[in-house]
mmCIF file of C-alpha atoms in Angstrom:
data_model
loop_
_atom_site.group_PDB
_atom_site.id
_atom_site.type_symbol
_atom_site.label_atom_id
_atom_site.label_comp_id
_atom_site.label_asym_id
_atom_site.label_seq_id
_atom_site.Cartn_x
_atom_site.Cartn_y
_atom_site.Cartn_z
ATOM 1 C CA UNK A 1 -13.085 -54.399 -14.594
ATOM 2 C CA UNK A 2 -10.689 -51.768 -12.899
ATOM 3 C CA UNK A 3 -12.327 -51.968 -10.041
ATOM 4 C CA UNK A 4 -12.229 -55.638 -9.611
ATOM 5 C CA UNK A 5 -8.544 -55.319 -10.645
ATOM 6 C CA UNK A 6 -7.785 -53.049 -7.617
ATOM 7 C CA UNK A 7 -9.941 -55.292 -4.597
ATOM 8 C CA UNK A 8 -7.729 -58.046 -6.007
ATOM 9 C CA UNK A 9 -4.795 -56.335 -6.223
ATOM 10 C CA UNK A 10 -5.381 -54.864 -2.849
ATOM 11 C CA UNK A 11 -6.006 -58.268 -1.025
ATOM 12 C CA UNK A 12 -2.653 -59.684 -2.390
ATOM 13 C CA UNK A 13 -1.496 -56.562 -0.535
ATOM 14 C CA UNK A 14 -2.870 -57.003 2.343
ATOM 15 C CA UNK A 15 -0.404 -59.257 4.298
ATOM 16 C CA UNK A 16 2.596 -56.948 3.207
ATOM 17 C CA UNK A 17 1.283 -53.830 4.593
ATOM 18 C CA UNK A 18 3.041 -54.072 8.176
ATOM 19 C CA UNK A 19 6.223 -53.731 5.919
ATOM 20 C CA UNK A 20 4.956 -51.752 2.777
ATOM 21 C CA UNK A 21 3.639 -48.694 4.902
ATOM 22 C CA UNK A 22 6.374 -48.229 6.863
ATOM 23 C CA UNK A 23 9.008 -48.425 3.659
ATOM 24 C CA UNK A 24 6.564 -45.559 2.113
ATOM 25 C CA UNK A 25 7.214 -43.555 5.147
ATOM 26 C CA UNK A 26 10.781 -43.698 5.271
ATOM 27 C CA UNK A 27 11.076 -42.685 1.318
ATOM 28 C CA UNK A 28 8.419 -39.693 2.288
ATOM 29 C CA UNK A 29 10.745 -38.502 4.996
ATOM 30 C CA UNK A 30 13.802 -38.922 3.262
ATOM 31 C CA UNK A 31 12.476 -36.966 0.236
ATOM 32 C CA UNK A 32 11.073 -34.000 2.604
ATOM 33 C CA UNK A 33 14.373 -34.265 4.064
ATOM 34 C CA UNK A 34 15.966 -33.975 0.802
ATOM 35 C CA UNK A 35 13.649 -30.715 -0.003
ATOM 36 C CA UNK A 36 14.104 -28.868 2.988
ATOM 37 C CA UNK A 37 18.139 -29.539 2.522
ATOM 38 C CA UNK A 38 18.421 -28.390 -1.535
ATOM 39 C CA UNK A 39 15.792 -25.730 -0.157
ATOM 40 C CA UNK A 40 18.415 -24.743 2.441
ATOM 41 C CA UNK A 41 21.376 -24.569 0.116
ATOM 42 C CA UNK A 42 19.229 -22.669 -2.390
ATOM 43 C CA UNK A 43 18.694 -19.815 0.190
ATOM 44 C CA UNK A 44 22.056 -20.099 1.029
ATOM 45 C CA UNK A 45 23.647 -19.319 -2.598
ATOM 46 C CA UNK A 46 20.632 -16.720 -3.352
ATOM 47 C CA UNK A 47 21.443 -14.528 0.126
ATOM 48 C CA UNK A 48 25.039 -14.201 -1.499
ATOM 49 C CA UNK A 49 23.564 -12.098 -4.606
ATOM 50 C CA UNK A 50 23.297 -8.195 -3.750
ATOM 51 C CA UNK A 51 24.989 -8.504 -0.396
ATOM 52 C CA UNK A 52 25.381 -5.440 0.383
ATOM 53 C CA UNK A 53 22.257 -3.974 -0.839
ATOM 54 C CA UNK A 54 20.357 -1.625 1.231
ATOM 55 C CA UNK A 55 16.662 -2.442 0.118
ATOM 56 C CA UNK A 56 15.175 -5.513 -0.863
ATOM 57 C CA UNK A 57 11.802 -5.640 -2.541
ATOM 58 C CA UNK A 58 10.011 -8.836 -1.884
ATOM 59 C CA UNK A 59 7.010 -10.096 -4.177
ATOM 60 C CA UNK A 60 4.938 -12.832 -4.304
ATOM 61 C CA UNK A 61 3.962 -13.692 -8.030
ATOM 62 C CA UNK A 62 1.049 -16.547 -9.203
ATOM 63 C CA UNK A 63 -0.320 -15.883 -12.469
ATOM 64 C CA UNK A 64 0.281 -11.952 -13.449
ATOM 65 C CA UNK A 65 1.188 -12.079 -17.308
ATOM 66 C CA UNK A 66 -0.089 -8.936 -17.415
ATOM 67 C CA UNK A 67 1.235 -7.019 -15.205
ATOM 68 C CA UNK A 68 4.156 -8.035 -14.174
ATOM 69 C CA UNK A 69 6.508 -6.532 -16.794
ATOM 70 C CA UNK A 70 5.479 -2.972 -15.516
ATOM 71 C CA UNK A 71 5.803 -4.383 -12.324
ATOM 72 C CA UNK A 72 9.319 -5.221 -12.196
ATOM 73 C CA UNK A 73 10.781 -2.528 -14.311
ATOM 74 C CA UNK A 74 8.836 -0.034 -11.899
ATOM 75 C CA UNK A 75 11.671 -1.629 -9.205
ATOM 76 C CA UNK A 76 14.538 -1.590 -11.497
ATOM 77 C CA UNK A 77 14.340 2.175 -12.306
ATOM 78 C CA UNK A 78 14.469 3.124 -9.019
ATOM 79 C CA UNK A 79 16.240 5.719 -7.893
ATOM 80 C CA UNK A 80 18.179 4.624 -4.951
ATOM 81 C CA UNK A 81 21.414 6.540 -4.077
ATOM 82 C CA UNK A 82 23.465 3.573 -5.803
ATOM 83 C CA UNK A 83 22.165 1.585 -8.466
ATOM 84 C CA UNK A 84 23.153 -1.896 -6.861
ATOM 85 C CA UNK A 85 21.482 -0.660 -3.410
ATOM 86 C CA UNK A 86 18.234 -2.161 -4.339
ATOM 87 C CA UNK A 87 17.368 -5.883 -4.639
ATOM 88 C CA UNK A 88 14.274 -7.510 -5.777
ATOM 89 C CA UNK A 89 13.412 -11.133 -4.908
ATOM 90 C CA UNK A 90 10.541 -12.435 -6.775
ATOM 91 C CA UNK A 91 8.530 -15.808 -5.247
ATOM 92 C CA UNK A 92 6.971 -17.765 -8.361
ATOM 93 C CA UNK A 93 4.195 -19.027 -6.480
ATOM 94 C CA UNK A 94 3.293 -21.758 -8.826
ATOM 95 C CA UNK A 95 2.451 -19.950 -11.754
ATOM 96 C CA UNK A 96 0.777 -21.604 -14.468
ATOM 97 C CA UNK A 97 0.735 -19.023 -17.098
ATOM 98 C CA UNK A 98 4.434 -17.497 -18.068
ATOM 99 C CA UNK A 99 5.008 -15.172 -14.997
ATOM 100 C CA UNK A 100 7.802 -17.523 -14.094
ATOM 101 C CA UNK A 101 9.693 -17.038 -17.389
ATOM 102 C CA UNK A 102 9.618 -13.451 -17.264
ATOM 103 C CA UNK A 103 10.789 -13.641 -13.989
ATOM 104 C CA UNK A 104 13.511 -15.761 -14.864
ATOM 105 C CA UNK A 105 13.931 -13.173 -18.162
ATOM 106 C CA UNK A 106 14.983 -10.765 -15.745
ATOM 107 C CA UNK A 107 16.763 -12.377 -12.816
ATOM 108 C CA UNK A 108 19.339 -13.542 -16.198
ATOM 109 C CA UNK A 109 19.364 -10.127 -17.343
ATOM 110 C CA UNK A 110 19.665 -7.931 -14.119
ATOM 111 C CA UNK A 111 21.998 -8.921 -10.968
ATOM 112 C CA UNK A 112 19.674 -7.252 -8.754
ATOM 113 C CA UNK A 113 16.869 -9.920 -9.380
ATOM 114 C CA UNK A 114 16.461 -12.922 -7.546
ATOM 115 C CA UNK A 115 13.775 -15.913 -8.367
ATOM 116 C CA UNK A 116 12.676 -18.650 -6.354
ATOM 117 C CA UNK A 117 10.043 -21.078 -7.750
ATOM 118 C CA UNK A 118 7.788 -22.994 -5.366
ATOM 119 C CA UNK A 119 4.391 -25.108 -6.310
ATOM 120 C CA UNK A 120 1.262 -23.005 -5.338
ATOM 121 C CA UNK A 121 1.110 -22.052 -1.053
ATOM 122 C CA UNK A 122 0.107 -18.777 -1.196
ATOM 123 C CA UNK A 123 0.995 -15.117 -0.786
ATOM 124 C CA UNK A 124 2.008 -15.952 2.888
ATOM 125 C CA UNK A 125 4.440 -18.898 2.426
ATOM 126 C CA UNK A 126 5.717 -16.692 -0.667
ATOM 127 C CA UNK A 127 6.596 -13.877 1.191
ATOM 128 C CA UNK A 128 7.917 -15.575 4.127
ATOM 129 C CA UNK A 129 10.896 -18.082 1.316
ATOM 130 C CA UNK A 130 11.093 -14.282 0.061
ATOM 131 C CA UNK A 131 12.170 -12.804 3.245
ATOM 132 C CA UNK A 132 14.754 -15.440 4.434
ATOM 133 C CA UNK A 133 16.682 -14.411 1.379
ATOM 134 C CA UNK A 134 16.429 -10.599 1.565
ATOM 135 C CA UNK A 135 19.949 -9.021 1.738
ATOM 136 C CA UNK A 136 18.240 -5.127 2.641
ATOM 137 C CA UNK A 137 18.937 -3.186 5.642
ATOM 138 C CA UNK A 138 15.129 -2.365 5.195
ATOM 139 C CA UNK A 139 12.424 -4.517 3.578
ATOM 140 C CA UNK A 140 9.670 -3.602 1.044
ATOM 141 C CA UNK A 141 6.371 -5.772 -0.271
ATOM 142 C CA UNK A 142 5.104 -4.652 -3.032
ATOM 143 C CA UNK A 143 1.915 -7.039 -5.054
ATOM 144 C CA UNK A 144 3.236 -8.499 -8.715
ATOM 145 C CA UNK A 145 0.185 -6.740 -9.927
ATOM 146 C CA UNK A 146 1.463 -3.055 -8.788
ATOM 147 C CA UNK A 147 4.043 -0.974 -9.067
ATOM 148 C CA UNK A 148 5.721 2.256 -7.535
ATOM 149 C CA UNK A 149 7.197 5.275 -8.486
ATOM 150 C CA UNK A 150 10.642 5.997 -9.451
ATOM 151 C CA UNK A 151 11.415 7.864 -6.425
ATOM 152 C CA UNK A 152 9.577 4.973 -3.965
ATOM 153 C CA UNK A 153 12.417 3.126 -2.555
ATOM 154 C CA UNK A 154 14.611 6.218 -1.732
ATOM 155 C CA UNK A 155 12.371 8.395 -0.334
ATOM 156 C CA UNK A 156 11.423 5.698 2.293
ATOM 157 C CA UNK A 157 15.182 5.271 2.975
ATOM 158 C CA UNK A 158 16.133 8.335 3.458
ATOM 159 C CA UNK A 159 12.805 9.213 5.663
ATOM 160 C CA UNK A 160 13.533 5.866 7.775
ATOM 161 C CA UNK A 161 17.071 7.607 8.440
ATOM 162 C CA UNK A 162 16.610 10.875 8.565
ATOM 163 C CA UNK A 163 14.348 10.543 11.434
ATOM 164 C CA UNK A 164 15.428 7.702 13.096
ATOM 165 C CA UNK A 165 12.456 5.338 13.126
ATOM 166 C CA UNK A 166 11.641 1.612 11.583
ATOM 167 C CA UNK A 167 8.458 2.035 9.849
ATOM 168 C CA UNK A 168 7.625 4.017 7.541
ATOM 169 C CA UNK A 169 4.453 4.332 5.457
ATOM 170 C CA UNK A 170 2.830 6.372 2.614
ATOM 171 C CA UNK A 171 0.084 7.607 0.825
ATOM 172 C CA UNK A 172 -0.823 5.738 -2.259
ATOM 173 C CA UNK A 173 -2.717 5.776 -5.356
ATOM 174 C CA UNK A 174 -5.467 3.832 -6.866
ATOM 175 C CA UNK A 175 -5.891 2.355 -10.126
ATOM 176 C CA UNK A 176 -9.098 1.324 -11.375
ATOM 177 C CA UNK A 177 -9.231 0.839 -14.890
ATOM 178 C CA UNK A 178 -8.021 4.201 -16.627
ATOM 179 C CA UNK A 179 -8.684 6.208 -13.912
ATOM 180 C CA UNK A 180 -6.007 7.092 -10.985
ATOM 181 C CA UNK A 181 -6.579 9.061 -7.829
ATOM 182 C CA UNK A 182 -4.595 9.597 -4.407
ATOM 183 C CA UNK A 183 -6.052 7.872 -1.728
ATOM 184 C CA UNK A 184 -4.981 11.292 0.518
ATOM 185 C CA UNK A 185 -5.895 10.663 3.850
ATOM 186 C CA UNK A 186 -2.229 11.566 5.100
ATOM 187 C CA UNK A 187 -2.558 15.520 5.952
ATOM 188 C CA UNK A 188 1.173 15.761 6.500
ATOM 189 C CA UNK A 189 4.847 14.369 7.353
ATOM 190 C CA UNK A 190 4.160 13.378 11.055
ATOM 191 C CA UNK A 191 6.420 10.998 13.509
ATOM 192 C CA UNK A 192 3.960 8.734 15.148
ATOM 193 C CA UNK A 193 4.651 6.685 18.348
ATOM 194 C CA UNK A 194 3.472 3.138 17.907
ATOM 195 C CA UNK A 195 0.714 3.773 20.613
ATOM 196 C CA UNK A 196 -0.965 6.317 17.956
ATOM 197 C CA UNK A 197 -0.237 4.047 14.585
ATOM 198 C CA UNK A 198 -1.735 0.766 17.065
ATOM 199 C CA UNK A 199 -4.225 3.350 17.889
ATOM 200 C CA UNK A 200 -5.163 4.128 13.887
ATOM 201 C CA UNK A 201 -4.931 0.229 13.041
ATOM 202 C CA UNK A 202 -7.792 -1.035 15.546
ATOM 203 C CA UNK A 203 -9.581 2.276 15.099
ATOM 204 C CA UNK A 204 -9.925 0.972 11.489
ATOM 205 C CA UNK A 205 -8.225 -2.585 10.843
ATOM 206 C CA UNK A 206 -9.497 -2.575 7.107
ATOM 207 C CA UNK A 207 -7.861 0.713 6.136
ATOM 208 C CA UNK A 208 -5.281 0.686 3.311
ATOM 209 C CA UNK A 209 -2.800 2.999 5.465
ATOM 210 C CA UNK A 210 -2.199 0.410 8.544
ATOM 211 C CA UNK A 211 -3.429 -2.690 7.880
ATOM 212 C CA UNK A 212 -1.960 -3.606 5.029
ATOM 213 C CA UNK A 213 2.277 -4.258 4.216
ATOM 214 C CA UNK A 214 2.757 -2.865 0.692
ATOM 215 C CA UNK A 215 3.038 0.833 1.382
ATOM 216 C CA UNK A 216 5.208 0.464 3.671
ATOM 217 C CA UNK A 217 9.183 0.410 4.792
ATOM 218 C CA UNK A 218 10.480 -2.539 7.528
ATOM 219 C CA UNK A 219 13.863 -2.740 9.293
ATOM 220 C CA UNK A 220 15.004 -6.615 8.226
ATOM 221 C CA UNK A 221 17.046 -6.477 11.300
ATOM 222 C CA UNK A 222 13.558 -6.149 13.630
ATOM 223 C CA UNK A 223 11.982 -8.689 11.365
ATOM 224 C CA UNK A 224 14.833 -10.943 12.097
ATOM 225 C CA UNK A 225 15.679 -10.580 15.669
ATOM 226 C CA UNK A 226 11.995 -11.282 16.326
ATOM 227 C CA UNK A 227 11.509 -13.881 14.308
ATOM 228 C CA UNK A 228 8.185 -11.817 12.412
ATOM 229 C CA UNK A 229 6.651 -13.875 10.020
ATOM 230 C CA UNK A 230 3.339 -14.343 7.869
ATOM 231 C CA UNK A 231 1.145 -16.131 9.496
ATOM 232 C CA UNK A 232 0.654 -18.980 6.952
ATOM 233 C CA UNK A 233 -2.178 -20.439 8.594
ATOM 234 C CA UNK A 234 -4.424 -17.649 7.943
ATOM 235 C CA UNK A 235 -5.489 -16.431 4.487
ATOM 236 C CA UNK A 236 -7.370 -13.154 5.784
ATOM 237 C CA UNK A 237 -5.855 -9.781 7.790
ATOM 238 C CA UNK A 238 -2.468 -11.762 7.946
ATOM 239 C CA UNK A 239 -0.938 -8.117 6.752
ATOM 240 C CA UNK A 240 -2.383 -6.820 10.362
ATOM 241 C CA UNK A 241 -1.410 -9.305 12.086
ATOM 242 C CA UNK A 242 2.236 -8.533 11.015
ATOM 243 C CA UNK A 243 2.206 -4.705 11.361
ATOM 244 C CA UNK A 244 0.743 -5.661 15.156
ATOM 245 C CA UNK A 245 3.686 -8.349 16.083
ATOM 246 C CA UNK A 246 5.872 -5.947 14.008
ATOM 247 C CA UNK A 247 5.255 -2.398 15.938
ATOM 248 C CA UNK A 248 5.505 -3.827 18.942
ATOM 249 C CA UNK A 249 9.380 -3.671 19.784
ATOM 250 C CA UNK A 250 9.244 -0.247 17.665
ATOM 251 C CA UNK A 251 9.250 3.122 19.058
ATOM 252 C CA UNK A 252 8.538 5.085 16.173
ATOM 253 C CA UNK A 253 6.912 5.170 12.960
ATOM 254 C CA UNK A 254 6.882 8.050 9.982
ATOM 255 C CA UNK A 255 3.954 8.886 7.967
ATOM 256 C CA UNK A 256 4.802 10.164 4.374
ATOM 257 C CA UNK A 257 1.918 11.933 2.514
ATOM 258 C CA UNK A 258 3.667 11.292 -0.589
ATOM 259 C CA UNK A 259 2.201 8.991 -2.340
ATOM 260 C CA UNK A 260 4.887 6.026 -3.782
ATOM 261 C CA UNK A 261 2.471 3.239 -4.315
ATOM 262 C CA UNK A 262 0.290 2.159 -7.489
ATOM 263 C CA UNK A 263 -2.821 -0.087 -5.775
ATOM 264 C CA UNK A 264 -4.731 -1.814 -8.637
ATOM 265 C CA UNK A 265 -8.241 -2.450 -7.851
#
C-alpha cells in the first residue's frame, strides 16, 4: 500500500520537478552556506581562548569513555613553564557514547580546554577543525585514547628552542594491557637534518618514530605558512604523508630518547 502511495504520489510530482529540484538546491546551498558561516564565527571566538599560549594539544575524540579522563588530565598537569602556556583543543568527532560530555565537563571547568563538536568525518577532518583553532607557537597530536607524561609538553619546548629546530620527536612507550615497555630505538639526543629523518621515514614508512604525528613537536607557524594539512581523502599513512609535506621547508629536526608518550595497543 506504501508503495502504491509513493508511484502515485510521485507522478503528481512529476510535472513540478523543473521547479521543485531547483528550490531544493537553493535551500541545500543556503544551509551549507549557513554552516560554513556559524562554522567560521565559531573558530573565530574559540582562537580568542588561550591566546597567548605557547603549546596547543590537538585531539581527535569518537567514542573513548574509557580513556579519555586519563587522557585529558595527563595534558592538564603538565608542566609547562606557565600554567596557561598550554592549550588543549579537543574535536568530538561524533561521539555516540558520553566522550562529548566529558569533554564539555572540562572545557567548563578549565580555560585551557577548548571543544568543538562535529558529526562523524574522521580523525583527519578532526584534526584539521582542530588545527585552525590552535593558538600554540608549536603544535602537539596526541590520540584521546593516550596520554603523556607530566614533563611531555616542556621538554619538547624547550628542546625545539634550545637547539633551534621545528621538529622534534621522542621515544615512547607501549601499553598493552598491564604491561608497559619503552619502545627504545632512540640511542641518544641527536640533531638530524631532514635528508637523514626523510632518509629513516622511507627506510621504514611503518615505524612508530617517523611515520606517525603523536610523538612529536610542530612549529604552527610552518604548518600555517604552508598551508599543511591532513589529507582527508585518505584514511591510511595520512600521518606520513604530513611529516613528508611537513619536513620539507625544515632544516632540522631533534631526536629525544626520552620517552614522553603513552601508545595503547
Amino acid at each position: 500500500m506504501k508503495n502504491n502511495t509513493f508511484i502515485i504520489l510521485k507522478k503528481k510530482l512529476a510535472p513540478y520537478r523543473g521547479l521543485i529540484v531547483p528550490l531544493l538546491e537553493h535551500y541545500v546551498s543556503l544551509s551549507l552556506k549557513w554552516y560554513q558561516l556559524r562554522a567560521y564565527f565559531v573558530s573565530a571566538l574559540l582562537k580568542k581562548k588561550n591566546a597567548n599560549a605557547s603549546y596547543a594539544v590537538v585531539s581527535a575524540c569518537f567514542n573513548v569513555e574509557e580513556y579519555i579522563d586519563c587522557f585529558i588530565k595527563s595534558l592538564l598537569c603538565q608542566t609547562l613553564d606557565f600554567k596557561n602556556n598550554i592549550q588543549v583543543v579537543l574535536v568530538d568527532d561524533g561521539s555516540t557514547d558520553d566522550s562529548g560530555k566529558i569533554c564539555d565537563y572540562y572545557a567548563a571547568k578549565d580555560q585551557r580546554v577548548v571543544i568543538i563538536h562535529q558529526r562523524n568525518q574522521g580523525n583527519n577532518v578532526a584534526r584539521k577543525n582542530g588545527v585552525k583553532i590552535a593558538n600554540g607557537d608549536y603544535v602537539g597530536f596526541v590520540d584521546s585514547d593516550d596520554w603523556i607524561t607530566p614533563d611531555a609538553t616542556k621538554l619538547l619546548v624547550r628542546t625545539a628552542e634550545k637547539n633551534n629546530c621545528d621538529l622534534v620527536i621522542a621515544d615512547f612507550y607501549r601499553v598493552n594491557g598491564e604491561r608497559v615497555s619503552q619502545k627504545g630505538d632512540i640511542d641518544e639526543d641527536a640533531v638530524l637534518s631532514k635528508e637523514e629523518f626523510s632518509h629513516h621515514m622511507m627506510e621504514n614508512p611503518a615505524d612508530f618514530y617517523y611515520g606517525v604525528i603523536w610523538n612529536k613537536l610542530y612549529r604552527r607557524e610552518i604548518i600555517e605558512k604552508y598551508d599543511l594539512r591532513m589529507n582527508v581523502q585518505i584514511n591510511w599513512c595520512e600521518d606520513f604523508m604530513f611529516n613528508m609535506e611537513y619536513v620539507r621547508p625544515i632544516d632540522a629536526v631533534y631526536a629525544l630518547k626520552f620517552p614522553l608518550y603513552y601508545y595503547v595497543k
